[in-house]
GROMACS .gro file of C-alpha atoms in nm:
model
  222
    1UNK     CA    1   0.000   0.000   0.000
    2UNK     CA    2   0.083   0.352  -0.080
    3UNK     CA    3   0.220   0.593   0.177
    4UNK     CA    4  -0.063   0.879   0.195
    5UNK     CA    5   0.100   1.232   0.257
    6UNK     CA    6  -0.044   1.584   0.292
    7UNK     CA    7   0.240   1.898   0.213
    8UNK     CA    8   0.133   2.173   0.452
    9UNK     CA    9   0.360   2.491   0.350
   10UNK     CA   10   0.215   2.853   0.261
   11UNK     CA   11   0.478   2.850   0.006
   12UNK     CA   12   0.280   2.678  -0.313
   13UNK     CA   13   0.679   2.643  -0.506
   14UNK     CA   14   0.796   2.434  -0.208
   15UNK     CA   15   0.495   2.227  -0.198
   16UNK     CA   16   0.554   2.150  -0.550
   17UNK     CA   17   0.890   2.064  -0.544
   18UNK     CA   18   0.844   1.825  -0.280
   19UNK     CA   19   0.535   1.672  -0.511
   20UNK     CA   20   0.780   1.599  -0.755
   21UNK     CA   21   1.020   1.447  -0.577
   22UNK     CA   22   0.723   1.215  -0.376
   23UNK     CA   23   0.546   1.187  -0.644
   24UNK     CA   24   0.839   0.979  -0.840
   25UNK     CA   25   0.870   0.709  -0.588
   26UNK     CA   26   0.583   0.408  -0.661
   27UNK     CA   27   0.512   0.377  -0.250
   28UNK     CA   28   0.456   0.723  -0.180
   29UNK     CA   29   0.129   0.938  -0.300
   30UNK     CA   30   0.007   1.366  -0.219
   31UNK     CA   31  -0.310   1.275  -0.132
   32UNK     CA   32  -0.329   1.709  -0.054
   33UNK     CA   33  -0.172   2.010  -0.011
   34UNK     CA   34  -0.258   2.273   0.275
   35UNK     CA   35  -0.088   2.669   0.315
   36UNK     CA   36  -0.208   2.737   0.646
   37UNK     CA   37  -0.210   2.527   0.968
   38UNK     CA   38  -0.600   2.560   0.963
   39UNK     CA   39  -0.663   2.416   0.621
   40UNK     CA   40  -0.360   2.114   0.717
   41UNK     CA   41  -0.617   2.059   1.051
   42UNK     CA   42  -0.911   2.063   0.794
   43UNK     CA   43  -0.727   1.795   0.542
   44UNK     CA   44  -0.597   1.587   0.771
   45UNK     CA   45  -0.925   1.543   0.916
   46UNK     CA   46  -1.091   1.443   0.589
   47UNK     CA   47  -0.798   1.281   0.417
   48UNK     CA   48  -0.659   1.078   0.708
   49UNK     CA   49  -0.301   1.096   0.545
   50UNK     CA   50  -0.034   0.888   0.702
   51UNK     CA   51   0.243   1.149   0.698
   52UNK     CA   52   0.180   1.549   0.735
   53UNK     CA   53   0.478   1.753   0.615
   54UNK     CA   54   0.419   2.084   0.847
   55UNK     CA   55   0.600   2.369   0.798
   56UNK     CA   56   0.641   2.562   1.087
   57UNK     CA   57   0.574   2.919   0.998
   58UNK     CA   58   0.252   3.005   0.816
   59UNK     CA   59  -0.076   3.219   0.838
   60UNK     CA   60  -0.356   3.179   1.047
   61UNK     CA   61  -0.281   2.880   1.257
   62UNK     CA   62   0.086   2.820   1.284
   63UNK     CA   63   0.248   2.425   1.233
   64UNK     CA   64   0.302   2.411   1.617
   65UNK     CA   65  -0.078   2.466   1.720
   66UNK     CA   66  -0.186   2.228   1.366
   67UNK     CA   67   0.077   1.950   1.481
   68UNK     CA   68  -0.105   1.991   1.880
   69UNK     CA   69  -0.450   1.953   1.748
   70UNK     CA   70  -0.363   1.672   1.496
   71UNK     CA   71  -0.214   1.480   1.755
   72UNK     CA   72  -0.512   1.581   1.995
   73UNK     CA   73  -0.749   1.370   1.747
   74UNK     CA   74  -0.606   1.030   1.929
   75UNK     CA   75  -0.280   0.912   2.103
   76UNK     CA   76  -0.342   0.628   1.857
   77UNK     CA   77  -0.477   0.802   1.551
   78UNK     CA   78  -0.263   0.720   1.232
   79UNK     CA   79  -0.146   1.058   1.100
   80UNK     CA   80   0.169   1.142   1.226
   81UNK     CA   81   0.334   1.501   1.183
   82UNK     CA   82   0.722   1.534   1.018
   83UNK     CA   83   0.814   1.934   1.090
   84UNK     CA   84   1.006   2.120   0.845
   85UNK     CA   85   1.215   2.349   1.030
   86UNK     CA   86   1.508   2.522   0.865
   87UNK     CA   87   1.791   2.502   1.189
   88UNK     CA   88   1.802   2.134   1.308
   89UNK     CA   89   1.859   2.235   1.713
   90UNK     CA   90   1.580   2.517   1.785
   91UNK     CA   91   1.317   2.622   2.014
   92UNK     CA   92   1.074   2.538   1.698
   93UNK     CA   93   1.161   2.162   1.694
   94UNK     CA   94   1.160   2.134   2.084
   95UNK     CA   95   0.813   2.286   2.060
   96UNK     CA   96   0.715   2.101   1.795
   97UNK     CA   97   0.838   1.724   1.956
   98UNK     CA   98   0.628   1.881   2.298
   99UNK     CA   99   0.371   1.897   2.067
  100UNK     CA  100   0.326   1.542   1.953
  101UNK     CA  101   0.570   1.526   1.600
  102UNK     CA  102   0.746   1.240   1.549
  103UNK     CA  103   1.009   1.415   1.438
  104UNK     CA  104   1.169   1.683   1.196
  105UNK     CA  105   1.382   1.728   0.827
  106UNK     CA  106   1.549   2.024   0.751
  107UNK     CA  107   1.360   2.210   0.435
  108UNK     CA  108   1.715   2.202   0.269
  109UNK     CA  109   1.784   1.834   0.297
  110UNK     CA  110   1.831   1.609   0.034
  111UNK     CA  111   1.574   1.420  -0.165
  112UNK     CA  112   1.685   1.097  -0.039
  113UNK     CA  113   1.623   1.212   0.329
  114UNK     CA  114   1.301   1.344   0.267
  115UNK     CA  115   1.196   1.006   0.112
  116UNK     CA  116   1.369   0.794   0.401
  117UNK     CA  117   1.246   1.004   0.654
  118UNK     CA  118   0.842   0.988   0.564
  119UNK     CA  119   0.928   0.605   0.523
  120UNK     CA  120   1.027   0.604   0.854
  121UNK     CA  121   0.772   0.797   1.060
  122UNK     CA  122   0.481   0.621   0.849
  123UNK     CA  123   0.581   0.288   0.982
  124UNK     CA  124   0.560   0.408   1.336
  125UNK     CA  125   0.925   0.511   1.416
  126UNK     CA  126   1.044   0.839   1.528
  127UNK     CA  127   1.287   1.052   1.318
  128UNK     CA  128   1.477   1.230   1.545
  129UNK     CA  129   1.732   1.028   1.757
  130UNK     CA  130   1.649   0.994   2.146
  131UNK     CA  131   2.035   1.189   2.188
  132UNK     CA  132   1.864   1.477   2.039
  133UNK     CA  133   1.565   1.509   2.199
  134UNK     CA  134   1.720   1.499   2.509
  135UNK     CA  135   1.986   1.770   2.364
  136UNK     CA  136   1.668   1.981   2.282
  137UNK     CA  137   1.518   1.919   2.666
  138UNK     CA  138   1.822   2.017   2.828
  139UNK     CA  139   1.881   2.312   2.621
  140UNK     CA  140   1.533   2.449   2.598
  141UNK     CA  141   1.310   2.323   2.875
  142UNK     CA  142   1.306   2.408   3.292
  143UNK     CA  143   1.270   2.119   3.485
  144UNK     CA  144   0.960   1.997   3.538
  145UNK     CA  145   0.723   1.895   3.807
  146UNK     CA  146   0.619   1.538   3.788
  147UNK     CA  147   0.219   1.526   3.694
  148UNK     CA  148  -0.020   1.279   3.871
  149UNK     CA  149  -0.175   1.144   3.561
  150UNK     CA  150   0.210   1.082   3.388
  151UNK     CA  151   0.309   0.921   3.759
  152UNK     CA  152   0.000   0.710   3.697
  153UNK     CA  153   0.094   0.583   3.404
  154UNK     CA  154   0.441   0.546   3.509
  155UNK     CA  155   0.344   0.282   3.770
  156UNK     CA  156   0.134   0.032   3.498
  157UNK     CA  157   0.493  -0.040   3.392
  158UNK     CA  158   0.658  -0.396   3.537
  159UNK     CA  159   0.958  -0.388   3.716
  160UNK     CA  160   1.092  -0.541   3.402
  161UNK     CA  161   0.943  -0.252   3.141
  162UNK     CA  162   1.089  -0.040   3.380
  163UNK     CA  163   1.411  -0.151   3.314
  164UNK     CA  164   1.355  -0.158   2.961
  165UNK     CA  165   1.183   0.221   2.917
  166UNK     CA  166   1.500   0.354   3.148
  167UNK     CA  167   1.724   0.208   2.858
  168UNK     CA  168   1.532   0.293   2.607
  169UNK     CA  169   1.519   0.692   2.765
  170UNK     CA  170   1.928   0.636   2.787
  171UNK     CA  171   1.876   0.628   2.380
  172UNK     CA  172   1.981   0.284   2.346
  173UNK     CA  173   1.837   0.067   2.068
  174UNK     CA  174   1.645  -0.285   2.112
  175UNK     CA  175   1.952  -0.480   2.048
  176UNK     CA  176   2.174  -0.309   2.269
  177UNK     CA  177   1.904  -0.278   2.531
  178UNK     CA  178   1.919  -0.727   2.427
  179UNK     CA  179   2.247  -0.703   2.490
  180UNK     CA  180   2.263  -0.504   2.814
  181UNK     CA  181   1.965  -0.732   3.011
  182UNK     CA  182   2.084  -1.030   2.852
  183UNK     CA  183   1.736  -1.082   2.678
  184UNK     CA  184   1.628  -1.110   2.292
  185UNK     CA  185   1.589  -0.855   2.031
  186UNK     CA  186   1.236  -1.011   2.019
  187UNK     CA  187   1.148  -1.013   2.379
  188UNK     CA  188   1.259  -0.635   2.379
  189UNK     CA  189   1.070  -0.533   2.112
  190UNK     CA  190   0.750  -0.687   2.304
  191UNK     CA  191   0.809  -0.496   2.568
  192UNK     CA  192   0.898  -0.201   2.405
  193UNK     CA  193   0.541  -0.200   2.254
  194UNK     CA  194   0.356  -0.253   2.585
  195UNK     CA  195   0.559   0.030   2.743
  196UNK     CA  196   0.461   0.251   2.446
  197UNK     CA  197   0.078   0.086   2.515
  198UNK     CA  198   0.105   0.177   2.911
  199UNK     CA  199   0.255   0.483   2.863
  200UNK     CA  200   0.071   0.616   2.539
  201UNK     CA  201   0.317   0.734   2.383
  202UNK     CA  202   0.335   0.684   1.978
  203UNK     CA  203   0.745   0.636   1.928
  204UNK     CA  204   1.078   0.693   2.105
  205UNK     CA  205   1.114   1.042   2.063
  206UNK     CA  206   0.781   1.072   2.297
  207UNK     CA  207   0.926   0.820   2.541
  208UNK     CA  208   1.203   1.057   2.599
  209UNK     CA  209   0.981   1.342   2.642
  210UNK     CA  210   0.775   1.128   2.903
  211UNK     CA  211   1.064   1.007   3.070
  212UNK     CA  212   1.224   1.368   3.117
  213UNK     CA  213   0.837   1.493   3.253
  214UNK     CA  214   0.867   1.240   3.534
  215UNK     CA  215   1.216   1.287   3.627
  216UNK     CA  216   1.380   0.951   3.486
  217UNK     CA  217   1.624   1.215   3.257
  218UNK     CA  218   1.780   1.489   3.400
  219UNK     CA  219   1.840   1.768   3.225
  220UNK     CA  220   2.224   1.895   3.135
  221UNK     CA  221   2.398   2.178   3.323
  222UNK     CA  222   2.621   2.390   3.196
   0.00000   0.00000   0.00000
């Protein structure tokens, strides 16, 4: 099956020269095109696309506030938001991963990476490393205070997933988290899914966030 993509950019030449490059790969397909955060709200809505490219900047209702509402529509609903930001460590993408995007490409990257990168997020991974989100967190964010509702969720976990989401908040990948608790790739992955279930959470990148909001990751000080 095709991968289903809205372009959401108020500039209509950069929406078309990312249709042309999607547009020439036989697993991708524009199913719409939005210039304002409003109308991307609007088309995701009635399109249900599996990847929104969100620009950051435009009229009306900005990418930020469009990525928070499209991820408001369900922890588990299948759109997920790629921002295109322009500097790849800024207050934007911090604000945007707070917001719910599973990740970000720089507008000037390569074709190749803009392909990979929707290929990615549309089958449920996160595009931006756990290093760097926690880069962004300690450069951008104040420590929090621990909510109830996260601590709730916090406690489904097993001593076990506990274990595992720690690791997986270190940045660590399933087969070195395999090799660290001497278990297999396989059983890891299991409970990397049920963590992601417990904690509802769509990807890695959120995990991070989650894990810095209840105080598993401190942040860095200078």
């Amino acid at each position: 099956m095709s991968i289903r993509v809205l372009l959401a950019d108020d500039e209509r030449l950069v929406r078309s020269g990312f249709r042309l490059i999607l547009e020439a790969e036989d697993d991708i397909v524009v199913v719409g095109e939005a210039s304002d955060g409003e109308e991307a709200m609007e088309k995701t809505k009635a399109l249900d696309p599996d990847v929104v490219l969100m620009d950051v900047q435009m009229p009306i209702k900005n990418g930020l506030v469009a990525t928070r509402e499209i991820v408001a529509l369900g922890r588990s609903g299948s759109s997920r938001v790629i921002i295109l930001t322009t500097f790849d460590l800024d207050e934007y993408v911090y604000e945007a991963l707070r917001a719910g995007a599973s990740g970000f490409l720089l507008k000037r990257a390569p074709a190749e990476d803009l392909v990979a990168g929707i290929r990615i997020v549309a089958a449920g991974d996160a595009l931006l490393a756990p290093s760097i989100t926690r880069r962004l967190l300690s450069h951008f964010a104040t420590p929090p205070s621990p909510r109830s509702e996260d601590v709730s969720l916090l406690n489904r976990l097993t001593q076990r997933e506990r274990e595992v989401f720690e690791l997986v908040a270190q940045g660590l990948s399933n087969s070195e988290i395999a090799e660290r608790l001497f278990l297999t790739e396989g059983t890891v992955k299991t409970h990397v899914n049920h963590i992601f279930e417990k904690l509802e959470v769509r990807d890695r990148t959120q995990a991070v966030i989650f894990a810095y909001d209840v105080g598993l990751v401190k942040p860095r000080t200078s």
